[in-house]
Coordinates of C-alpha atoms in Angstrom, one line a residue:
X1 CA 0.0 0.0 0.0
X2 CA 2.9 2.3 0.7
X3 CA 4.1 1.8 -2.9
X4 CA 0.7 2.7 -4.2
X5 CA 0.7 6.0 -2.2
X6 CA 4.2 6.9 -3.3
X7 CA 3.4 6.2 -6.9
X8 CA 0.2 8.3 -6.8
X9 CA 2.3 11.2 -5.4
X10 CA 4.9 10.8 -8.1
X11 CA 2.2 10.7 -10.8
X12 CA 0.6 13.8 -9.3
X13 CA 3.9 15.7 -9.5
X14 CA 4.3 14.6 -13.1
X15 CA 0.8 15.9 -13.8
X16 CA 1.8 19.3 -12.5
X17 CA 4.7 19.5 -14.8
X18 CA 2.5 18.5 -17.8
X19 CA -0.1 21.0 -16.8
X20 CA 2.4 23.9 -16.6
X21 CA 3.6 23.0 -20.1
X22 CA 0.0 22.9 -21.4
X23 CA -0.9 26.2 -19.7
X24 CA 1.9 28.0 -21.6
X25 CA 0.6 26.8 -24.9
X26 CA -3.1 27.1 -24.1
X27 CA -4.3 30.0 -22.0
X28 CA -7.6 28.4 -21.4
X29 CA -6.1 25.2 -19.8
X30 CA -7.7 24.6 -16.3
X31 CA -5.3 23.0 -13.8
X32 CA -8.0 23.0 -11.2
X33 CA -10.4 21.0 -13.4
X34 CA -7.6 18.5 -14.4
X35 CA -6.5 18.0 -10.8
X36 CA -10.1 17.3 -9.8
X37 CA -10.5 14.9 -12.7
X38 CA -7.3 13.1 -11.5
X39 CA -8.9 12.5 -8.1
X40 CA -12.1 11.4 -9.7
X41 CA -10.3 8.9 -11.9
X42 CA -8.4 7.6 -8.9
X43 CA -11.7 6.9 -7.3
X44 CA -12.6 4.6 -10.2
X45 CA -9.2 2.9 -9.8
X46 CA -10.4 2.1 -6.3
X47 CA -13.8 1.0 -7.6
X48 CA -12.2 -1.3 -10.2
X49 CA -9.7 -2.7 -7.8
X50 CA -12.5 -3.6 -5.4
X51 CA -14.4 -5.2 -8.3
X52 CA -11.3 -7.4 -9.0
X53 CA -11.4 -8.7 -5.4
X54 CA -14.7 -10.3 -6.0
X55 CA -14.9 -10.9 -9.7
X56 CA -12.8 -12.5 -12.4
X57 CA -10.6 -9.8 -14.1
X58 CA -8.1 -10.0 -17.0
X59 CA -5.9 -7.5 -15.2
X60 CA -4.6 -10.3 -13.0
X61 CA -3.5 -12.2 -16.1
X62 CA -1.9 -9.1 -17.4
X63 CA 0.1 -8.9 -14.2
X64 CA 1.1 -12.6 -14.1
X65 CA 2.2 -13.1 -17.8
X66 CA 5.1 -10.7 -17.8
X67 CA 6.6 -12.6 -14.9
X68 CA 6.8 -15.7 -17.0
X69 CA 9.5 -14.5 -19.3
X70 CA 13.1 -13.3 -18.6
X71 CA 13.5 -11.4 -21.9
X72 CA 11.6 -8.1 -22.3
X73 CA 11.5 -8.2 -26.1
X74 CA 10.0 -11.7 -26.3
X75 CA 6.8 -9.9 -25.4
X76 CA 7.1 -7.3 -28.2
X77 CA 4.1 -7.6 -30.6
X78 CA 0.6 -6.5 -31.2
X79 CA -2.6 -6.8 -29.2
X80 CA -2.4 -8.5 -25.7
X81 CA 1.3 -9.1 -26.1
X82 CA 2.0 -5.4 -26.3
X83 CA 0.4 -4.8 -22.9
X84 CA 2.7 -7.4 -21.5
X85 CA 5.6 -5.6 -23.2
X86 CA 4.6 -2.3 -21.6
X87 CA 4.3 -3.9 -18.2
X88 CA 7.4 -6.1 -18.2
X89 CA 10.0 -3.5 -17.0
X90 CA 7.8 -2.1 -14.3
X91 CA 7.1 -5.5 -12.9
X92 CA 10.4 -7.3 -13.4
X93 CA 12.9 -4.4 -13.0
X94 CA 11.1 -1.8 -10.8
X95 CA 9.2 -4.4 -8.8
X96 CA 5.7 -2.9 -9.1
X97 CA 3.0 -4.8 -7.3
X98 CA -0.3 -5.7 -8.9
X99 CA -1.9 -2.7 -7.1
X100 CA 0.9 -0.3 -8.4
X101 CA 0.4 -1.6 -12.0
X102 CA -3.3 -0.9 -11.7
X103 CA -2.5 2.7 -10.6
X104 CA 0.0 3.1 -13.4
X105 CA -2.4 2.0 -16.1
X106 CA -5.2 4.0 -14.5
X107 CA -2.9 7.0 -15.0
X108 CA -2.5 6.2 -18.6
X109 CA -6.3 6.3 -18.9
X110 CA -6.3 9.6 -17.1
X111 CA -3.8 11.1 -19.5
X112 CA -6.2 10.1 -22.2
X113 CA -8.9 12.3 -20.6
X114 CA -6.4 15.2 -20.4
X115 CA -5.7 14.9 -24.2
X116 CA -9.5 14.6 -24.8
X117 CA -9.9 17.9 -22.9
X118 CA -7.2 19.5 -25.0
X119 CA -8.7 18.1 -28.2
X120 CA -12.2 19.4 -27.4
X121 CA -11.3 22.8 -26.0
X122 CA -8.7 23.7 -28.7
X123 CA -11.1 23.0 -31.5
X124 CA -14.3 24.3 -29.9
X125 CA -13.9 27.5 -27.9
X126 CA -17.6 28.1 -27.7
X127 CA -19.1 26.8 -24.4
X128 CA -22.3 24.7 -24.5
X129 CA -24.5 23.5 -21.7
X130 CA -26.5 20.3 -21.9
X131 CA -28.9 19.3 -19.1
X132 CA -27.7 22.6 -17.5
X133 CA -24.1 21.2 -17.3
X134 CA -21.1 22.4 -19.3
X135 CA -20.8 19.9 -22.2
X136 CA -17.1 19.2 -21.8
X137 CA -17.5 18.7 -18.0
X138 CA -20.3 16.2 -18.6
X139 CA -18.4 14.0 -21.1
X140 CA -15.2 14.2 -19.0
X141 CA -16.9 12.8 -15.9
X142 CA -19.0 10.0 -17.4
X143 CA -18.4 7.1 -15.0
X144 CA -18.4 4.2 -17.5
X145 CA -15.5 5.8 -19.4
X146 CA -13.5 6.1 -16.2
X147 CA -14.3 2.6 -15.0
X148 CA -12.9 0.9 -18.1
X149 CA -9.8 3.1 -18.3
X150 CA -8.8 2.7 -14.7
X151 CA -7.1 -0.8 -14.7
X152 CA -4.3 -2.9 -16.0
X153 CA -5.3 -3.9 -19.6
X154 CA -5.9 -2.5 -23.1
X155 CA -8.6 0.0 -22.3
X156 CA -6.5 2.7 -20.6
X157 CA -3.5 2.9 -23.0
X158 CA -5.6 2.6 -26.2
X159 CA -7.8 5.5 -25.0
X160 CA -4.7 7.5 -24.3
X161 CA -3.2 6.7 -27.7
X162 CA -6.4 7.7 -29.5
X163 CA -6.8 11.0 -27.7
X164 CA -3.1 11.8 -28.2
X165 CA -3.5 11.2 -31.9
X166 CA -6.7 13.3 -32.1
X167 CA -5.0 16.3 -30.3
X168 CA -1.7 16.1 -32.3
X169 CA -3.2 15.7 -35.8
X170 CA -4.3 19.4 -35.7
X171 CA -0.7 20.4 -36.0
X172 CA 1.4 17.4 -36.9
X173 CA 4.5 19.3 -37.7
X174 CA 4.9 20.8 -34.2
X175 CA 3.3 17.8 -32.4
X176 CA 4.9 15.0 -34.3
X177 CA 6.3 13.3 -31.1
X178 CA 2.8 13.1 -29.5
X179 CA 1.4 12.0 -32.9
X180 CA 4.0 9.3 -33.2
X181 CA 3.5 8.0 -29.7
X182 CA -0.3 8.0 -30.1
X183 CA -0.1 6.2 -33.4
X184 CA 2.3 3.5 -32.2
X185 CA 0.2 2.8 -29.0
X186 CA -3.0 2.6 -31.1
X187 CA -1.4 0.4 -33.7
X188 CA 0.3 -2.0 -31.4
X189 CA -2.7 -2.5 -29.1
X190 CA -5.4 -2.6 -31.7
X191 CA -4.1 -2.6 -35.3
X192 CA -7.6 -2.5 -36.8
X193 CA -8.4 0.7 -34.9
X194 CA -5.3 2.3 -36.3
X195 CA -6.7 1.5 -39.7
X196 CA -9.9 3.4 -38.9
X197 CA -8.0 6.4 -37.5
X198 CA -5.7 6.5 -40.6
X199 CA -8.6 6.3 -43.0
X200 CA -10.5 8.9 -41.0
X201 CA -7.5 11.3 -41.0
X202 CA -6.9 11.0 -44.8
X203 CA -10.6 11.5 -45.6
X204 CA -10.7 14.5 -43.2
X205 CA -7.8 16.2 -44.8
X206 CA -9.2 15.5 -48.3
X207 CA -12.6 17.0 -47.6
X208 CA -12.2 19.5 -44.6
X209 CA -13.1 23.1 -45.2
X210 CA -9.8 24.5 -44.0
X211 CA -7.2 25.8 -46.4
X212 CA -4.4 23.5 -45.6
X213 CA -1.0 23.9 -47.4
X214 CA -0.2 21.3 -50.0
X215 CA 2.9 20.2 -48.2
X216 CA 1.0 19.6 -44.9
X217 CA -1.6 17.5 -46.7
X218 CA 1.1 15.6 -48.6
X219 CA 2.9 14.9 -45.3
X220 CA -0.3 13.5 -43.7
X221 CA -1.2 11.5 -46.8
X222 CA 2.2 9.9 -47.1
X223 CA 2.4 9.3 -43.4
X224 CA -1.0 7.6 -43.0
X225 CA -1.1 5.7 -46.3
X226 CA 2.5 4.7 -46.0
X227 CA 1.9 3.4 -42.5
X228 CA -1.1 1.4 -43.7
X229 CA 0.9 -0.2 -46.5
X230 CA 3.6 -1.2 -44.0
X231 CA 1.3 -2.8 -41.5
X232 CA -1.4 -4.2 -43.7
X233 CA -0.5 -7.8 -43.0
X234 CA -0.6 -7.3 -39.3
X235 CA -4.0 -5.6 -39.5
X236 CA -5.5 -8.3 -41.6
X237 CA -3.8 -10.9 -39.5
X238 CA -5.9 -9.8 -36.5
X239 CA -8.9 -11.3 -38.1
X240 CA -7.0 -14.1 -39.8
X241 CA -7.4 -12.5 -43.2
X242 CA -3.7 -12.1 -44.2
X243 CA -3.9 -15.1 -46.5
X244 CA -7.5 -14.7 -47.5
X245 CA -8.3 -14.4 -51.2
X246 CA -11.7 -12.8 -50.6
X247 CA -11.5 -10.2 -47.9
X248 CA -15.2 -9.5 -47.8
X249 CA -16.2 -13.2 -47.4
X250 CA -13.3 -13.7 -45.0
X251 CA -14.5 -10.8 -42.8
X252 CA -18.1 -12.2 -42.8
X253 CA -16.9 -15.6 -41.7
X254 CA -14.7 -14.1 -39.0
X255 CA -17.6 -11.9 -37.8
X256 CA -20.0 -14.9 -37.5
X257 CA -17.5 -17.0 -35.6
X258 CA -16.5 -14.2 -33.2
X259 CA -20.1 -13.1 -32.6
X260 CA -21.1 -16.7 -32.0
X261 CA -18.4 -17.2 -29.4
X262 CA -19.3 -13.9 -27.6
X263 CA -23.0 -14.7 -27.7
X264 CA -22.4 -17.9 -25.8
X265 CA -20.8 -16.0 -22.9
X266 CA -22.6 -14.5 -19.9
X267 CA -24.5 -11.5 -21.3
X268 CA -24.7 -12.5 -24.9
X269 CA -27.2 -11.1 -27.3
X270 CA -28.0 -12.7 -30.7
X271 CA -27.0 -9.9 -33.1
X272 CA -26.1 -12.1 -36.0
X273 CA -29.5 -11.5 -37.7
X274 CA -30.0 -7.9 -36.7
X275 CA -30.2 -5.3 -39.5
X276 CA -27.2 -2.9 -39.5
X277 CA -29.2 0.0 -37.8
X278 CA -30.1 -2.3 -34.9
X279 CA -26.6 -3.6 -34.6
X280 CA -25.3 0.0 -34.3
X281 CA -28.1 0.9 -31.8
X282 CA -27.1 -2.1 -29.7
X283 CA -23.4 -1.2 -29.8
X284 CA -23.9 2.5 -29.0
X285 CA -26.8 2.5 -26.5
X286 CA -27.3 -0.9 -24.9
X287 CA -27.8 -2.1 -22.2
X288 CA -30.8 0.1 -21.5
X289 CA -32.2 -1.0 -18.0
X290 CA -34.3 -4.0 -19.1
X291 CA -31.3 -5.9 -20.5
X292 CA -28.7 -4.6 -18.0
X293 CA -26.3 -7.3 -16.8
X294 CA -26.1 -6.7 -13.1
X295 CA -25.6 -3.6 -11.0
X296 CA -22.8 -2.3 -13.2
X297 CA -25.2 -2.7 -16.2
X298 CA -27.8 -0.5 -14.5
X299 CA -25.2 2.2 -14.0
X300 CA -24.1 1.9 -17.6
X301 CA -27.8 2.0 -18.7
X302 CA -28.2 5.4 -17.2
X303 CA -25.0 6.6 -19.0
X304 CA -26.3 5.0 -22.2
X305 CA -29.5 7.1 -21.8
X306 CA -27.4 10.2 -21.7
X307 CA -25.6 9.0 -24.9
X308 CA -29.1 8.6 -26.5
X309 CA -30.2 12.1 -25.5
X310 CA -27.0 13.6 -26.9
X311 CA -27.4 11.6 -30.1
X312 CA -30.9 13.0 -30.6
X313 CA -29.4 16.5 -30.7
X314 CA -27.8 15.8 -34.1
X315 CA -30.9 14.2 -35.6
X316 CA -31.7 17.4 -37.4
X317 CA -32.2 18.4 -41.0
X318 CA -29.2 20.6 -41.1
X319 CA -26.7 18.0 -39.7
X320 CA -25.7 16.6 -43.1
X321 CA -25.1 20.1 -44.5
X322 CA -23.1 20.8 -41.3
X323 CA -20.9 17.7 -42.0
X324 CA -20.3 18.8 -45.6
X325 CA -19.0 22.2 -44.4
X326 CA -17.2 20.8 -41.3
X327 CA -13.4 21.0 -40.6
X328 CA -10.9 18.2 -40.7
X329 CA -11.3 17.3 -37.0
X330 CA -15.1 16.7 -37.3
X331 CA -14.8 14.7 -40.5
X332 CA -12.0 12.6 -39.1
X333 CA -14.0 12.0 -35.9
X334 CA -17.2 11.0 -37.6
X335 CA -15.3 8.7 -39.9
X336 CA -13.4 7.0 -37.1
X337 CA -16.5 6.6 -35.1
X338 CA -18.6 5.1 -37.9
X339 CA -16.0 2.8 -39.2
X340 CA -15.2 1.4 -35.8
X341 CA -18.8 1.1 -34.8
X342 CA -19.8 -0.8 -38.0
X343 CA -16.8 -3.2 -37.7
X344 CA -17.3 -3.8 -34.0
X345 CA -21.1 -4.2 -34.2
X346 CA -20.5 -7.2 -36.5
X347 CA -18.3 -9.0 -34.1
X348 CA -19.6 -7.9 -30.7
X349 CA -22.5 -10.0 -29.2
X350 CA -21.8 -9.6 -25.5
X351 CA -23.2 -6.6 -23.6
X352 CA -20.3 -6.8 -21.1
X353 CA -17.7 -6.6 -23.8
X354 CA -19.7 -3.9 -25.7
X355 CA -19.7 -1.7 -22.5
X356 CA -15.9 -1.9 -22.4
X357 CA -15.1 -1.7 -26.1
X358 CA -17.2 1.3 -27.1
X359 CA -15.3 3.5 -24.6
X360 CA -12.6 3.7 -27.2
X361 CA -14.6 5.5 -29.8
X362 CA -17.6 7.3 -28.1
X363 CA -15.5 10.4 -27.5
X364 CA -15.3 10.9 -31.3
X365 CA -19.1 11.0 -31.4
X366 CA -19.2 13.4 -28.4
X367 CA -16.7 15.7 -30.3
X368 CA -19.0 15.8 -33.4
X369 CA -22.1 16.5 -31.3
X370 CA -20.2 19.3 -29.3
X371 CA -18.9 20.9 -32.5
X372 CA -22.4 20.8 -34.1
X373 CA -24.1 22.5 -31.1
X374 CA -21.3 25.0 -30.8
X375 CA -21.5 25.9 -34.5
X376 CA -25.2 26.5 -34.2
X377 CA -24.7 28.7 -31.2
X378 CA -21.9 30.6 -32.9
X379 CA -24.1 31.1 -36.0
X380 CA -26.9 32.5 -33.8
X381 CA -24.5 34.9 -32.1
X382 CA -23.2 36.1 -35.5
X383 CA -26.7 36.6 -36.9
X384 CA -27.7 38.5 -33.8
X385 CA -24.7 40.8 -34.1
X386 CA -25.5 41.5 -37.7
X387 CA -29.1 42.4 -36.8
X388 CA -27.9 44.8 -34.1
X389 CA -25.3 46.4 -36.4
X390 CA -28.0 46.8 -39.1
X391 CA -30.4 48.3 -36.5
X392 CA -27.7 50.8 -35.3
X393 CA -27.0 51.9 -38.9
X394 CA -30.7 52.3 -39.6
X395 CA -31.2 54.3 -36.3
X396 CA -28.2 56.6 -37.0
X397 CA -29.7 57.6 -40.4

């Protein structure tokens, strides 16, 4: 327990250094909010750790496996292996206990929230309230997001990698280190998610409304497309498609097999015959009270209801026209969200796994909703100012 307290103190001090750096670059950066968010996230570390005492948890396997090898680089690889690779030096060289590893990975998840905050606030300076709560505060403190990013496993670092990438892609030349780290973390933990991010980025830069220099676009295109070509075999290999002659049929077979396996587990739902809209609804918004698996499911159901209410806010006639005129960040976010959602909805048939997996991509949807609402508010403000200016001109005459 002493080790846990010392580690929390060290991480707190590291946070203050990071916050000072961010404050110099972004005048709007709130240290107070981020420190409170750190305490909030630590609370969920405690909740998840308590959960592991009474329930089966993969985090225990993630702690045990690195101790079975004497060579660090024998764990270097993609997916689960990469988590073991990340953990190996902390466990075998620094002597971290299971509880300390849980804190460390919870901190990785927290850093993801810090970069999510940067991503949102830098791109959307207009403040919006939803349910009488500041939008960004609402999405930063959603409990399900913190629960699944507060433990030793894939959830925390993949979320960190994705949010680092989302923040850095706005200015890849100056933020190339953050962009590279985010890309590598995303790729090595979930190669297929890196595919969605790369495709979303390229499409965003191709169709975004900003006037971006040719060389900046070329740099992004070469970087993303070149990366995909280099790692295509690994990405396809995740689904066993690296030797498939028919990728579409191969993916369908993989989806049916994977969905069947998950449906047979504890909280399975038979999604195999669902139409695509219902698959997506299940992935985004279930469980919803009636099909909630346990107490945790009831809490998640309440959060899913919030997601549903937020989603309703973009079901407007002008949303498509907004997307057409939207910047790179919005088009990248909606592409990543939809690609990941479609792919995962075909292979996910277990509500417990769905609750965990969707935490990776929901922030991209939140960003699109936030931007849409902020744009509408900004347009109203501009229209009001024009009317006032016109009225003043008329009055002066």
